[in-house]
Every structure is written in structure tokens, then in C-alpha cells.
XYZ file of C-alpha atoms in Angstrom:
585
model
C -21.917 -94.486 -27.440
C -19.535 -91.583 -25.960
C -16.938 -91.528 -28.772
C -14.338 -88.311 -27.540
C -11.358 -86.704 -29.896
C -8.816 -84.400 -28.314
C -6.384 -82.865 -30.301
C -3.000 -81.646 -29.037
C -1.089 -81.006 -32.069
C -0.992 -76.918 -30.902
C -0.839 -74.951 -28.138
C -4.927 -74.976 -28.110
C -6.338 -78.181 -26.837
C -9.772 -79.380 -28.546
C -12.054 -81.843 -27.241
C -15.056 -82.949 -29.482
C -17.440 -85.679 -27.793
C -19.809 -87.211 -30.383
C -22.662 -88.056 -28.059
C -25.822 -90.647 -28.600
C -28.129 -89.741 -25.770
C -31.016 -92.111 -24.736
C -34.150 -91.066 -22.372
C -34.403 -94.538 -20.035
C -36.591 -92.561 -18.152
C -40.502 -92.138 -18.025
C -40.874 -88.263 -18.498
C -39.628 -85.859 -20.673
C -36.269 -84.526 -20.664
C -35.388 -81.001 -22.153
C -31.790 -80.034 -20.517
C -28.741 -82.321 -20.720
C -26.208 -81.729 -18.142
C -22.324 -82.076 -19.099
C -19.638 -82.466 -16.443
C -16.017 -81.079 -16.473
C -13.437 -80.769 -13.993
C -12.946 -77.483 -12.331
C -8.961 -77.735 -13.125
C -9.932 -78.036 -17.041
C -12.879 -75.505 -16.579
C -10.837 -72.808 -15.364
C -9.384 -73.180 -18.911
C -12.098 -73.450 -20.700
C -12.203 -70.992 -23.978
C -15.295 -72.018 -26.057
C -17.928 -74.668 -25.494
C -20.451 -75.555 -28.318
C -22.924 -77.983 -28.487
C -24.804 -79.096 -31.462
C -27.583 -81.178 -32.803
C -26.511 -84.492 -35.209
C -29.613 -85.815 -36.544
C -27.241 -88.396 -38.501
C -27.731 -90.179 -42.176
C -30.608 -90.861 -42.938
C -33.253 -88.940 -41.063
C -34.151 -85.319 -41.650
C -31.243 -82.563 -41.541
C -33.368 -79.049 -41.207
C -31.932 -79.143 -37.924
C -28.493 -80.551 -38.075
C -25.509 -78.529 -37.396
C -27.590 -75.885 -34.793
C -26.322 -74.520 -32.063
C -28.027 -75.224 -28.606
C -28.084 -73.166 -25.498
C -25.422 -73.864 -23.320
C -25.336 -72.540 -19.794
C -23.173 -72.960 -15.671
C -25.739 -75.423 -14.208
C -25.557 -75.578 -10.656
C -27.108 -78.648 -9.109
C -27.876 -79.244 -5.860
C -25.766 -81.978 -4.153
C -23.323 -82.119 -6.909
C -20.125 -83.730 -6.121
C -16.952 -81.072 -5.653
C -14.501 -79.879 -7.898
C -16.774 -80.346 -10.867
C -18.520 -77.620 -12.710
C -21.555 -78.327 -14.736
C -22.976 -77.183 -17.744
C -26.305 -77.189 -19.009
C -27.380 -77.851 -22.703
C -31.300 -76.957 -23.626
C -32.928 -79.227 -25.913
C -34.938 -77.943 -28.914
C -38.317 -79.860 -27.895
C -38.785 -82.618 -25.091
C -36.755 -85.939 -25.326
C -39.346 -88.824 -24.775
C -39.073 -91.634 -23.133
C -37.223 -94.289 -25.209
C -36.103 -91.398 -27.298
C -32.548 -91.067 -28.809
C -30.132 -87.911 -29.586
C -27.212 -87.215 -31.112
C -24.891 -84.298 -30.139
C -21.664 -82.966 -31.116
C -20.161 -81.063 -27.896
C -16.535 -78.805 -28.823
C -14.890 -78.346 -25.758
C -11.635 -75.419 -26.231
C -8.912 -75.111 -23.753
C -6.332 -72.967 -23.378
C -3.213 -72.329 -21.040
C -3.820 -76.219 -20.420
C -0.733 -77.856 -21.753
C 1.726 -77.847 -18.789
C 5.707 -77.677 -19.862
C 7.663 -80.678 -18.586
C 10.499 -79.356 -18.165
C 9.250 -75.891 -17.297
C 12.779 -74.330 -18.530
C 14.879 -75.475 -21.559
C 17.552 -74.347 -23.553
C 17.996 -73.052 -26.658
C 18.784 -76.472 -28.041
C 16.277 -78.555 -26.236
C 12.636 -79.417 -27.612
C 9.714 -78.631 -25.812
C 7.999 -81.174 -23.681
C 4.137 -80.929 -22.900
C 1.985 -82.702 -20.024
C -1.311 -83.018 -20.657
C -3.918 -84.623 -17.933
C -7.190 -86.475 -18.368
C -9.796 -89.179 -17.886
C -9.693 -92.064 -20.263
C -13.419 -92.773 -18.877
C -15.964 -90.125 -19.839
C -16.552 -87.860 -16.910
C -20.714 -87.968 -17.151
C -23.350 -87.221 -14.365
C -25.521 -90.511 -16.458
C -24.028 -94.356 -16.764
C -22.026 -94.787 -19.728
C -23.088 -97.926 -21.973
C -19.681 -98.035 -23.948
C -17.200 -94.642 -24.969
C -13.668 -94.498 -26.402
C -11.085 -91.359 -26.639
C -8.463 -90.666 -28.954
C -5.786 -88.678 -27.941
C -4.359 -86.671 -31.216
C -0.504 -85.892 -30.888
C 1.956 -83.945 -33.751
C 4.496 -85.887 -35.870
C 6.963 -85.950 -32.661
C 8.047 -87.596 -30.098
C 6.017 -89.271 -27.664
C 7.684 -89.513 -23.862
C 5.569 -91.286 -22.321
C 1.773 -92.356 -21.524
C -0.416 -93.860 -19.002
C -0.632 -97.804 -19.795
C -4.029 -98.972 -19.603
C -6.163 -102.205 -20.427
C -7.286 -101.236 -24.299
C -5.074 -98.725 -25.084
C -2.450 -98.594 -28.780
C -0.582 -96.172 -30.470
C -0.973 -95.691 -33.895
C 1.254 -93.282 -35.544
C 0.456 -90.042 -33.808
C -3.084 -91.311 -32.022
C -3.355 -92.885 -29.094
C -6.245 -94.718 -28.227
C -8.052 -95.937 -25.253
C -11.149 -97.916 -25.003
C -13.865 -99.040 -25.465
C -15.012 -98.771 -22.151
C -18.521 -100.287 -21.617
C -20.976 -100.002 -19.080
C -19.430 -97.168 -16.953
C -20.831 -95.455 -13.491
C -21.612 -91.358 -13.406
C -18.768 -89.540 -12.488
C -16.197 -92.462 -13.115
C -12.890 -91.293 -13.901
C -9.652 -92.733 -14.577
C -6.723 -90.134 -15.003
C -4.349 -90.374 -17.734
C -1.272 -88.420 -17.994
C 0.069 -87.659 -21.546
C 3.813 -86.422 -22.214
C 4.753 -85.249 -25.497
C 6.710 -83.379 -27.552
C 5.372 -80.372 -29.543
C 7.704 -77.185 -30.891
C 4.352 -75.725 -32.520
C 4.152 -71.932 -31.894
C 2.707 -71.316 -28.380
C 1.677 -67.671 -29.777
C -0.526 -65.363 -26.846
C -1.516 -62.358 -27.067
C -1.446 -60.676 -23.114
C -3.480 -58.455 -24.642
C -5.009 -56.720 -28.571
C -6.948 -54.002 -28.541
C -8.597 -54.137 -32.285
C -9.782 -51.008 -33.543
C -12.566 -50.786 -36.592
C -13.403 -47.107 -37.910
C -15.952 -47.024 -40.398
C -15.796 -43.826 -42.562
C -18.944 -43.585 -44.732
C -16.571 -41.879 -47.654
C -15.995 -46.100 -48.115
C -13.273 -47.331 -46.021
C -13.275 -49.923 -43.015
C -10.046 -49.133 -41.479
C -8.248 -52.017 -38.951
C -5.861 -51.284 -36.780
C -4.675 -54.183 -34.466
C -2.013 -53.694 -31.378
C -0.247 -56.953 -30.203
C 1.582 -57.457 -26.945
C 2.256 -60.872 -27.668
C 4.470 -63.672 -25.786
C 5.814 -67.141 -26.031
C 3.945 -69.482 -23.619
C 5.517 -72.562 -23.552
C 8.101 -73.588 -21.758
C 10.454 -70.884 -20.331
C 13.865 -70.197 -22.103
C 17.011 -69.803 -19.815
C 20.578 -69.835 -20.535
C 22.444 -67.589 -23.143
C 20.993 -67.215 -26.560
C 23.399 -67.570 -29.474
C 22.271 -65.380 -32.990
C 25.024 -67.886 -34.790
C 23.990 -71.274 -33.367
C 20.365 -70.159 -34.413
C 21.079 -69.080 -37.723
C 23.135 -71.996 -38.615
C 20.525 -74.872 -37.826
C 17.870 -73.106 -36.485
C 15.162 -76.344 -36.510
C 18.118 -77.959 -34.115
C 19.557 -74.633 -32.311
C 16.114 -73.161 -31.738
C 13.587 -75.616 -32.332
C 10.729 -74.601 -29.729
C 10.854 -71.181 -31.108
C 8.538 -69.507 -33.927
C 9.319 -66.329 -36.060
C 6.628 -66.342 -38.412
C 2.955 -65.760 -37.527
C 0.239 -65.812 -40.430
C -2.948 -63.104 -40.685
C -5.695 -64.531 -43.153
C -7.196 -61.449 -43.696
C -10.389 -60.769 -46.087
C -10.361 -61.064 -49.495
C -9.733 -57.167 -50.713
C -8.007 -56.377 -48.239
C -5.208 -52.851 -48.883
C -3.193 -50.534 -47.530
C -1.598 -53.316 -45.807
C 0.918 -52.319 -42.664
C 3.323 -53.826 -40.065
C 5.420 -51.928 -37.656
C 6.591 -51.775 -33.801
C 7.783 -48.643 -31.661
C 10.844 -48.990 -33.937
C 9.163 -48.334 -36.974
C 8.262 -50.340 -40.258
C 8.965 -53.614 -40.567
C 10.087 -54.724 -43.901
C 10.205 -59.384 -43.087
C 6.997 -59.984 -44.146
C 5.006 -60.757 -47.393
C 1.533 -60.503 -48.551
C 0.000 -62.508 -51.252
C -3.822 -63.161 -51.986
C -6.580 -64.040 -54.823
C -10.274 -63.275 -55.064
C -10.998 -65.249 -52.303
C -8.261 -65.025 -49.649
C -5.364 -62.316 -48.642
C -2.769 -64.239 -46.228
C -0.027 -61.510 -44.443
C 3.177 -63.343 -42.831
C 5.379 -61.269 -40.676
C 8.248 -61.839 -38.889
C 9.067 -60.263 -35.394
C 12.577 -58.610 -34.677
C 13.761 -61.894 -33.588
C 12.652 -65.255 -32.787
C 10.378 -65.714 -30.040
C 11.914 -67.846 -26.962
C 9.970 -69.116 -24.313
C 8.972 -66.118 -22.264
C 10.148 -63.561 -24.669
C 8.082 -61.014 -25.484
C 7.285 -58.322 -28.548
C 4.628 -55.521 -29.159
C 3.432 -54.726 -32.893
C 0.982 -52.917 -34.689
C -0.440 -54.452 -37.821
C -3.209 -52.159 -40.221
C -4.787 -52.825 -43.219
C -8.355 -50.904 -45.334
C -11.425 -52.942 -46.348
C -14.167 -52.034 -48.932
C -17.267 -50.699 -46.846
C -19.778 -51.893 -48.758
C -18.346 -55.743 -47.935
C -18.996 -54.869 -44.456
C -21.902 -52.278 -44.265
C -25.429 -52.702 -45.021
C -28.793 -50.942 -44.366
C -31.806 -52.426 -42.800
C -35.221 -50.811 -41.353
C -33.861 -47.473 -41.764
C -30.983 -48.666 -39.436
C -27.264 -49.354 -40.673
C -25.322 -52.405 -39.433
C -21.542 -53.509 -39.288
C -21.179 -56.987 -40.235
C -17.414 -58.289 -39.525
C -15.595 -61.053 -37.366
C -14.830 -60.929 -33.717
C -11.125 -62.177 -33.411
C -7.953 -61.943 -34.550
C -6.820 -62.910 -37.595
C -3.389 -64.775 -36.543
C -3.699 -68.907 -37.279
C -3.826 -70.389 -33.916
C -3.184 -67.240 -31.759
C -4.077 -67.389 -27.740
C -5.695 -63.990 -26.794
C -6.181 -63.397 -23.040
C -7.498 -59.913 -23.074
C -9.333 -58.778 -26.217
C -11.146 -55.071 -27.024
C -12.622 -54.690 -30.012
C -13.430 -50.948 -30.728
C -16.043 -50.010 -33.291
C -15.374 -46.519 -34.214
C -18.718 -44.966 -35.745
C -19.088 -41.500 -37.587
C -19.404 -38.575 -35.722
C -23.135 -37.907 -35.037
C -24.640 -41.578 -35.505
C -27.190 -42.302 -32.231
C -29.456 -45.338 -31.507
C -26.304 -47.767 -31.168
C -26.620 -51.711 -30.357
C -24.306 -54.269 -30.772
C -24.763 -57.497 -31.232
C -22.013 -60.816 -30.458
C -23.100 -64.592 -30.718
C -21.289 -64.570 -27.140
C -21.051 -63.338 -23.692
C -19.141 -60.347 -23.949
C -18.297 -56.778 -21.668
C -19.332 -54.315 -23.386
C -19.474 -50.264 -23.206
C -19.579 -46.588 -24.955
C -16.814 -44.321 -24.862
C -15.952 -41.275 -27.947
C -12.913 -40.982 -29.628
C -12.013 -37.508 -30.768
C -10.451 -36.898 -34.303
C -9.326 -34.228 -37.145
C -12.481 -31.877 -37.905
C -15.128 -33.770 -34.913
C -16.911 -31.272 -32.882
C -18.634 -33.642 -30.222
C -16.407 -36.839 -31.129
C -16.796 -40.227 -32.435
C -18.964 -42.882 -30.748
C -16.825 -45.846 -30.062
C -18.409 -49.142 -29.202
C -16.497 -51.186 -26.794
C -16.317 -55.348 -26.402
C -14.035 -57.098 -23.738
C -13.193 -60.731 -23.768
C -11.016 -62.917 -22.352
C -9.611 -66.211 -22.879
C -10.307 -65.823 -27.022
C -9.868 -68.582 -29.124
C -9.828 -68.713 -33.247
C -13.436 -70.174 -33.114
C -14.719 -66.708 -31.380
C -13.471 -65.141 -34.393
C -17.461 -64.881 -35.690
C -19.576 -62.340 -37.379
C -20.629 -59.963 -35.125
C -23.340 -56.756 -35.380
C -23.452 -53.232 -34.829
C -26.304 -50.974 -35.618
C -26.683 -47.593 -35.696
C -28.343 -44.871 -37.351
C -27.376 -42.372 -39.122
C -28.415 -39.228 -41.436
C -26.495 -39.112 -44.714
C -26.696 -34.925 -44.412
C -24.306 -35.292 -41.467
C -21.751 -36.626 -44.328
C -21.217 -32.839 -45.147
C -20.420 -31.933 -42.054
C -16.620 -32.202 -42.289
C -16.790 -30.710 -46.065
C -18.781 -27.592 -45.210
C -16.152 -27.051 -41.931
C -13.266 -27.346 -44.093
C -14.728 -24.732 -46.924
C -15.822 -22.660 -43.975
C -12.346 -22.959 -42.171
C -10.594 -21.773 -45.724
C -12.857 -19.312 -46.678
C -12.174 -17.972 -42.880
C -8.624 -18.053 -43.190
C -8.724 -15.982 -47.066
C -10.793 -13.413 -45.648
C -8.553 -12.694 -42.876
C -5.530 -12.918 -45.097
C -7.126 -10.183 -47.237
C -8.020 -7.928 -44.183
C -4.081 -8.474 -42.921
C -2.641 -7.304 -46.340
C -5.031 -4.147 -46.168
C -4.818 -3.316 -42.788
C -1.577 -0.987 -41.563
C -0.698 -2.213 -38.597
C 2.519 -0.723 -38.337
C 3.188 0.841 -34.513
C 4.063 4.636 -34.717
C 7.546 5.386 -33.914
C 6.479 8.371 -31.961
C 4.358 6.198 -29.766
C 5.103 5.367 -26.054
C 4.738 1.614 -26.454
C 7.465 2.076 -29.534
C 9.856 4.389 -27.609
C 9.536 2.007 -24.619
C 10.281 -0.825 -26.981
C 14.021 0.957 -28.204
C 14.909 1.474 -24.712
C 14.175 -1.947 -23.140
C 16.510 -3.224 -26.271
C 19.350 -0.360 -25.412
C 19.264 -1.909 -21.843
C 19.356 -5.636 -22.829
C 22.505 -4.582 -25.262
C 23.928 -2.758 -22.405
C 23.547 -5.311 -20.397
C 25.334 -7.712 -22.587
C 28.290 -6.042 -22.825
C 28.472 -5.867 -19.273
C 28.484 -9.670 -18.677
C 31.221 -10.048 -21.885
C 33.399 -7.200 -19.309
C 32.644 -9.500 -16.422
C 33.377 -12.531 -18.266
C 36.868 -11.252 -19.555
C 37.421 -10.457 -15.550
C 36.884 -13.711 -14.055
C 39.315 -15.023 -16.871
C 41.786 -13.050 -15.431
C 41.218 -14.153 -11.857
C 41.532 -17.324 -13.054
C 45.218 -16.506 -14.674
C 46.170 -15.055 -11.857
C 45.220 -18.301 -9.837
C 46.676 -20.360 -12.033
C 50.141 -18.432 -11.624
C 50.446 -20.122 -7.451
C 50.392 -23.899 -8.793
C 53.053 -22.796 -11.260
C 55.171 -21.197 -8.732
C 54.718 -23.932 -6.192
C 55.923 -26.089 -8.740
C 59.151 -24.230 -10.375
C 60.058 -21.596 -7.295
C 59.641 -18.749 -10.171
C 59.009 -15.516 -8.015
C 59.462 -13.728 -11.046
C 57.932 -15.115 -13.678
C 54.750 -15.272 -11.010
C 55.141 -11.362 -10.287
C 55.056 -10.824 -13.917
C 51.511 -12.667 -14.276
C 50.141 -10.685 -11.692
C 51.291 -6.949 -13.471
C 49.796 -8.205 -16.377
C 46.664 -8.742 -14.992
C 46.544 -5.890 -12.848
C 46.386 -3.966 -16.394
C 43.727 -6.115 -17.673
C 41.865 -5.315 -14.966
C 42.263 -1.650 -14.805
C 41.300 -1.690 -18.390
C 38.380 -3.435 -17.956
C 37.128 -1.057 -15.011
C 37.213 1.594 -17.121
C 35.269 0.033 -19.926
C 32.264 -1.276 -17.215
C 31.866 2.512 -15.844
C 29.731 3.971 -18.298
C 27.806 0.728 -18.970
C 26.679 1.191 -15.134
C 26.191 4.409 -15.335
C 23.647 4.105 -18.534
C 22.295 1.219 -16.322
C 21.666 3.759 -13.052
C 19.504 6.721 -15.013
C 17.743 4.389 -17.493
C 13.773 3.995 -16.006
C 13.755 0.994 -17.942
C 16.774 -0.762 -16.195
C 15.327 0.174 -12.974
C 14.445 -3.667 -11.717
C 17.543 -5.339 -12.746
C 20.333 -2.635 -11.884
C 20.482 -3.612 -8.235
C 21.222 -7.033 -8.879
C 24.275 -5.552 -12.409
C 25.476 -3.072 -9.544
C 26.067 -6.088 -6.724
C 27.779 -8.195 -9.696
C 29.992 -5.013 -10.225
C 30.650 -4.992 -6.368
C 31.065 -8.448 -5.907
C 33.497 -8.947 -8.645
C 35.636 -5.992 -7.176
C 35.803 -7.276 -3.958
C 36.681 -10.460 -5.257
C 39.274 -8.990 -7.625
C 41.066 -7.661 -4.248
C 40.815 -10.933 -1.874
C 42.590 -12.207 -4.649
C 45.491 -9.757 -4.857
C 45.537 -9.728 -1.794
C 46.152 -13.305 -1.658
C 48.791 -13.477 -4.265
C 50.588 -11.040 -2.847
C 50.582 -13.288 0.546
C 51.470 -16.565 -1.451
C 54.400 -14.483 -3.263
C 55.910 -12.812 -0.029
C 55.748 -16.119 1.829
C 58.115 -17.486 -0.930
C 60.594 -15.186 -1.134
C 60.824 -14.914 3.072
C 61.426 -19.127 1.549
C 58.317 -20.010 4.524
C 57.020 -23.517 4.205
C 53.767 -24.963 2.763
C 51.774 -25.335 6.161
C 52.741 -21.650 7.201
C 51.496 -20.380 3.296
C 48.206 -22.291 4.091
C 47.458 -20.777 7.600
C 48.394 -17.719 6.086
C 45.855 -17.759 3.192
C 42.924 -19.280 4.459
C 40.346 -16.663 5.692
C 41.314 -15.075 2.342
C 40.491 -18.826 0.410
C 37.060 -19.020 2.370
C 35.912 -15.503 1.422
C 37.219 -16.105 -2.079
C 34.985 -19.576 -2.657
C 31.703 -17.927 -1.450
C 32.434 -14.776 -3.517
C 32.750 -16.686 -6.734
C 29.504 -18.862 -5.619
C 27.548 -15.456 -5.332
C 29.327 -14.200 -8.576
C 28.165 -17.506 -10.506
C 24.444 -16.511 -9.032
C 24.348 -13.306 -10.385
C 25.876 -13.997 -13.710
C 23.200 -16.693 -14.377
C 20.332 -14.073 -13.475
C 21.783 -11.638 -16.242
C 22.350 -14.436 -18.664
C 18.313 -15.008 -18.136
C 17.937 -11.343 -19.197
């Protein structure tokens, strides 16, 4: 009797198969092959088979985990992939078993529609075989197909099939062929979070002064059915079980029992929605992203939290071992991508790891505050993780307890260091004679950069002026004022003339000082430069001014003044140059 459960009340779809397997044959049998569809086995998570002895007989062997293995036969029909389960001693003929097979899927639930509003529920397909799919005949077998408290769409009407409450039921089905298989399309609704991690990278550093520390990065998204359309924050708040029912916003961490130092933060910062409560046996953390997650919305967060080391660290054969679980903590999370990294103390050797589970696994070193060669890190990748992965898993390592004063004895060493040489500094004169050359050098360079300052304030105060005496054209364009504009220009003519006299001596200093020797060529082209700009633009006021009292128009002004306007635009362009290589200076 084939009796199979599968339970769709979340996002993770699990198949157990209570299995009573006869030998009709005349020899031994020690494997027994399962059979899955490659569509569902491309989604397969976890797959566990164990050993039911039932009531009544002996139970040292109940509830143990067989081997379970890909099984490629030859001749095997296509687009099935088979798996091969390794009996504890021979079956004999006439002999009976009973097995208990978990079957895990994820990513398997397909969104009917595959978009929905804000204010729609979420609809889920789900495919599969009322008969059991078996490479042996089938003497009878019945499934039950496990929905949530919702709405059921529709289901695929067969002979012996009834819905009761949220189960549906087909079967029994007696005396079945291998491989027979009769599809069955579910459609349901279910508004369960449809929580997956893309990726978490879970980091465990074990410092032998008595912490486990846990640090745990989430790049999580929604994974059901795709949101689309505007999202209102009002409608959502109001009803949000009508306005936003395929959504989530909480998530819940069972973390060990003593755990502290609990934290929960994104590239914001802290987060302040969530709560922590716990007892002797339990600590439960529920946090609430930034906002409620949509379909296809996405969110990245960082949750940490310290454990006791000696609940987690033991000693055996001279060796040291971690003892902790696999997974993440989140109820009913989807993890595609999963690194766990142990971080060890600096200097431990003779590393092994050990998972119940097929895993990738490698070394790298992590470098922190006061490590010389760095931290050995161990390394495990999986994908496709499931909350039934999250199991004990072991790394030993050795280590000598003398290496414990390494980062003690480096930070006495690094203070006494730093009070010597704070007592040799205070003793020492290390004052630089003023009668040196380095000193006298020193004074000079300074004079020079001072100099040199007030230079650039001169030239600064001229090409405000040239810009005033610009600025006096557009005025007399626009009122005819010859004499007001003749005015402007007296008045900076002074200017000018004072400022010539003021920038004299500064280039002089700048000429005979050795030290100025690099940078005067470029301070005695600025001088130049500004000069020659200082009479292209006299020169074209004067122009501009005569044109309007001989009462010339505006085309004859322009023909008039425009070699001077082209010489005057790549002057000030050179000027601008120069100034910024002083202001470096």
C-alpha cells in the first residue's frame, strides 16, 4: 500500500509517501529504486528516506536514515530521473518493508495569474500524478492533496476523488502498472509568504574568549506571483488583509535559546519594527522590512545576534569541534544560494568539516584587528536550501590554548611601544636651528607663497575692473549715455593705474628671489597677459564709444570690434589658466 501526502499550504511543497514494500521475487534485494519526473526533480530540495518497522515489531531501527543516491538505469524510460535507496541488510524473498520517503520542492508552485494587483489574491497551479509514479506494479495507493483555509479554483475530476475541508483526496487506486501516471492539475489560492532568499551568506566566528558570533546577510524577494500596477501606502494601511493580501511584512527567526546582543539593520541603518521575546528553551526575533513585500519586490538586511560558546564548542581526542545548525533560521524561508562561513581563531590547523549533506566546500582567511597571518575561514555552498537542511553540522580543528595570548601580549607590547617612544619624544629636542639652511629655506619659500598671494588678490581686483568696464557697453547700448559710459571708463583707468603700481614690487621680489625661480615665468606671463588684455579692452571701449557719438549703427560697431572681441576671449581663457596654476601654489 502506496499511501502519499503532499502539502501545499506554503510556498514549499512536501511530499511524504508511506511505502509497504514486498520482495515477489526469488533473490535478494538490497536497493529500492524511486521514480520522479524530471520537471519536479529539477525542483527537488531534500529527499529522505527512512526505515518504519511499524507497531509491534522491534524499533532499534525505526526512524534511520538510508542512503539515497541518482540511479541511472539502463533502458529507463525519458524524462524520469531515478533515485536509489540502499537497504540496511538484504530483503528476502516474501519479505516486507516499510519506508517513509520526504520528498521537498521548491520554486514548484506556478502563479496562475502570473501578475496581480495589489487587491487581488494569489492563485497557485500545482501539477501531479494521482497514480504513484513507480518503476514496480502498484497493488493499491491513495494521495491526499493538503490545501490552506482558502479558496479552491479548481481541480482535476477523477473516479474516487472528494474534498473534505481543505484535503482533497484521490484513490484508492489498486493494482496499477510501473510508470502509470495520470496528471492532475491543482488550482488554489494561497497568500502565505513566498519568502526567498537569492542569496545569505551566514557568517559564524568563534572567539575562544566565549562568544559564537552570527552574522546573517539577506537579499531576499517575493516569489509568487508578480505585482504590477500602482501601489497605494493608504489603501494598504486601511485594510491591508483586502488591499494587500498576497503580501507579507513580518518574517520570524527562532533562534537558540540564550541567544544576545540581538541586531537588525539594512544599508539604511537600524531597524527599530521588530521584537524579541524568549524563555529557557526558545528565543523567537520578528522583524519587519521597510515595507511590505509585493510580488517581485525585493529588500537586503543584515540580522546579528552572540551565543554562549560552550553551547556550541566541545573538545574531543585532543581535537575541538563546532557543533551548530546548517540553515537559516527564518520559518519557512526559500534559500537559493547559501554560504555558511566558519570563522576559526587565528592559528588553529588540522581543519575538517563535517555536513549530513552534499555540500561545496573550501578554505579561504579572513583578516581582522590584531591577526598577523589571518583567520581560517571554512567555506560551505548550497543551493536550493530548505528548513529541513537546517541540521547540526561539524567542524574540527585544533588548536593550542597558548596561542590565546597572542592578541594580549601584542596589545601590551604595542602600548608599552608607544610609552617608550612618547618618553623619548618629550626628551628629545628636536627643534630645527634657525640658523640652518633647511630653516632659512623654509622662511623664504613662505615669503614667496605670501608674495604670491597678494599678487593674485592685485590680479583679481583687475579683472573686476575689466569686467566694469564691460559692463558699461550693454548700459550704453541700452540708454545712449556717452557720458555716463566715459565716466566708467576714467574711473577705471585709475583703478588700474593704482593697481600697477601696487603689482611692481611684488614682481620684482618675485624676479631676484632663488626660491621663486620655477614659478615666476608663469606670475610674469599673468602680469603680461593681463596688461595686454587691459589694453584690447580700452582699446575697444574707446571704439564702441566713438562709434556712438559719430551715431554709427549696430552692424558697423560689430565689424568694427571684432578682431579686438576674438583676441579679448582667448586672452581671458589664458588668464583663467594661469590664475588657476597660482591658486594651486
Amino acid at each position: 500500500m502506496h499511501v502519499l501526502q503532499i502539502d501545499l499550504t506554503t510556498q514549499i511543497v512536501r511530499a511524504t509517501t508511506s511505502l509497504k514494500v514486498e520482495n515477489t521475487g526469488s533473490d535478494p534485494v538490497s536497493e529500492i529504486l524511486l521514480t520522479v519526473p524530471d520537471n519536479q526533480a529539477n525542483h527537488l530540495a531534500y529527499l529522505k528516506a527512512t526505515l518504519n518497522e511499524g507497531k509491534g515489531k522491534t524499533k532499534a531501527s525505526a526512524g534511520v536514515s538510508l542512503p539515497v543516491e541518482v540511479y541511472h538505469p539502463k533502458d529507463a524510460p525519458p524524462s524520469l530521473t531515478f533515485y536509489s535507496i540502499s537497504l540496511p541488510k538484504g530483503l528476502g524473498k516474501g519479505d516486507t518493508l516499510n519506508l517513509v520517503v520526504l520528498a521537498i520542492y521548491t520554486h514548484i508552485l506556478e502563479p496562475f495569474p502570473q501578475k496581480i494587483s495589489q487587491a487581488d489574491i494569489q492563485l497557485l497551479l500545482f501539477q501531479d500524478s494521482a497514480h504513484y509514479l513507480s518503476p514496480y506494479p502498484v497493488k493499491a495507493q491513495s494521495l491526499t492533496v493538503k490545501l490552506p483555509d482558502a479558496r479552491l479554483e479548481s481541480y482535476t475530476k477523477l473516479e474516487n476523488v472528494k474534498l473534505q475541508g481543505s484535503e482533497l483526496k484521490y484513490g484508492p487506486y489498486e493494482n496499477l502498472p510501473p510508470f502509470s501516471y495520470l496528471p492532475v492539475v491543482v488550482h488554489f489560492e494561497n497568500n502565505q509568504p513566498f519568502a526567498v532568499a537569492k542569496e545569505l551568506v551566514r557568517e559564524i566566528e568563534i572567539s575562544h574568549w566565549g562568544n559564537v558570533q552570527i552574522t546573517e546577510h539577506y537579499s531576499l524577494v517575493h516569489g509568487g506571483a508578480q505585482s504590477k500596477g500602482e501601489f497605494s501606502r493608504l489603501d494598504y494601511q486601511s485594510r491591508p488583509y483586502v488591499r494587500g493580501a498576497s503580501a507579507f511584512r513580518r518574517l520570524v527567526a527562532k533562534l537558540p535559546p540564550r541567544a544576545h546582543s540581538v541586531y537588525y539593520r539594512d544599508e539604511i541603518g537600524n531597524i527599530s519594527t521588530s521584537s524579541l521575546w524568549g524563555d529557557s528553551k526558545k528565543t523567537e526575533l520578528e522583524i519587519e522590512p521597510r515595507y511590505p513585500m509585493f510580488g517581485g519586490w525585493k529588500t537586503e538586511f543584515t540580522i546579528g545576534y552572540g551565543l554562549p560558546l560552550k553551547d556550541f564548542l566541545f573538545g574531543l581526542d585532543g581535537k575541538r569541534f563546532l557543533n551548530i545548525t546548517f540553515g537559516s533560521p527564518m520559518n519557512e524561508l526559500v534559500i537559493n544560494t547559501l554560504f555558511v562561513k566558519v570563522v576559526l581563531p587565528e592559528g588553529s590547523k588540522d581543519i575538517l568539516a563535517s555536513v549530513p549533506f552534499p555540500v561545496k566546500q573550501w578554505q579561504e582567511t579572513k583578516v581582522s584587528h590584531l591577526d598577523v597571518a589571518g583567520r581560517p575561514v571554512v567555506v560551505l555552498e548550497k543551493n536550493n536550501v530548505v528548513p529541513e537542511h537546517n541540521e547540526y553540522f561539524q567542524v574540527y580543528y585544533k588548536f593550542s590554548s597558548l596561542s590565546m595570548l597572542r592578541e594580549p601580549l601584542m596589545l601590551v607590547s604595542g602600548f608599552f611601544l608607544l610609552f617608550v617612544a612618547y618618553i623619548i619624544y618629550m626628551r628629545a629636542d628636536l627643534s630645527i636651528s634657525k640658523s640652518s639652511a633647511s630653516y632659512l629655506a623654509k622662511l623664504q619659500w613662505e615669503e614667496v607663497q605670501a608674495t604670491v598671494q597678494q599678487l593674485h588678490k592685485i590680479i583679481s581686483r583687475c579683472l573686476t575692473a575689466h569686467d566694469k568696464l564691460e559692463a558699461s557697453l550693454p548700459d550704453l547700448s541700452r540708454t545712449g549715455d556717452v557720458q555716463a559710459c566715459k565716466a566708467t571708463r576714467k574711473s577705471v583707468d585709475s583703478l588700474l593705474k593704482e593697481l600697477s603700481k601696487e603689482l611692481k614690487p611684488l614682481v620684482a621680489f618675485l624676479q631676484s628671489s632663488p626660491q621663486a625661480s620655477q614659478i615666476f615665468p608663469k606670475v610674469d606671463e599673468l602680469v603680461a597677459k593681463e596688461r595686454d588684455l587691459q589694453e584690447r579692452l580700452v582699446a575697444k571701449h574707446t571704439t564702441v564709444v566713438d562709434c556712438y557719438e559719430k551715431k554709427l549703427g549696430g552692424r558697423e560697431i560689430e565689424n568694427r570690434i571684432a578682431s579686438h572681441q576674438q583676441k579679448i576671449t582667448a586672452l581671458r581663457q589664458e588668464i583663467d589658466d594661469l590664475v588657476d596654476f597660482i591658486d594651486e601654489i
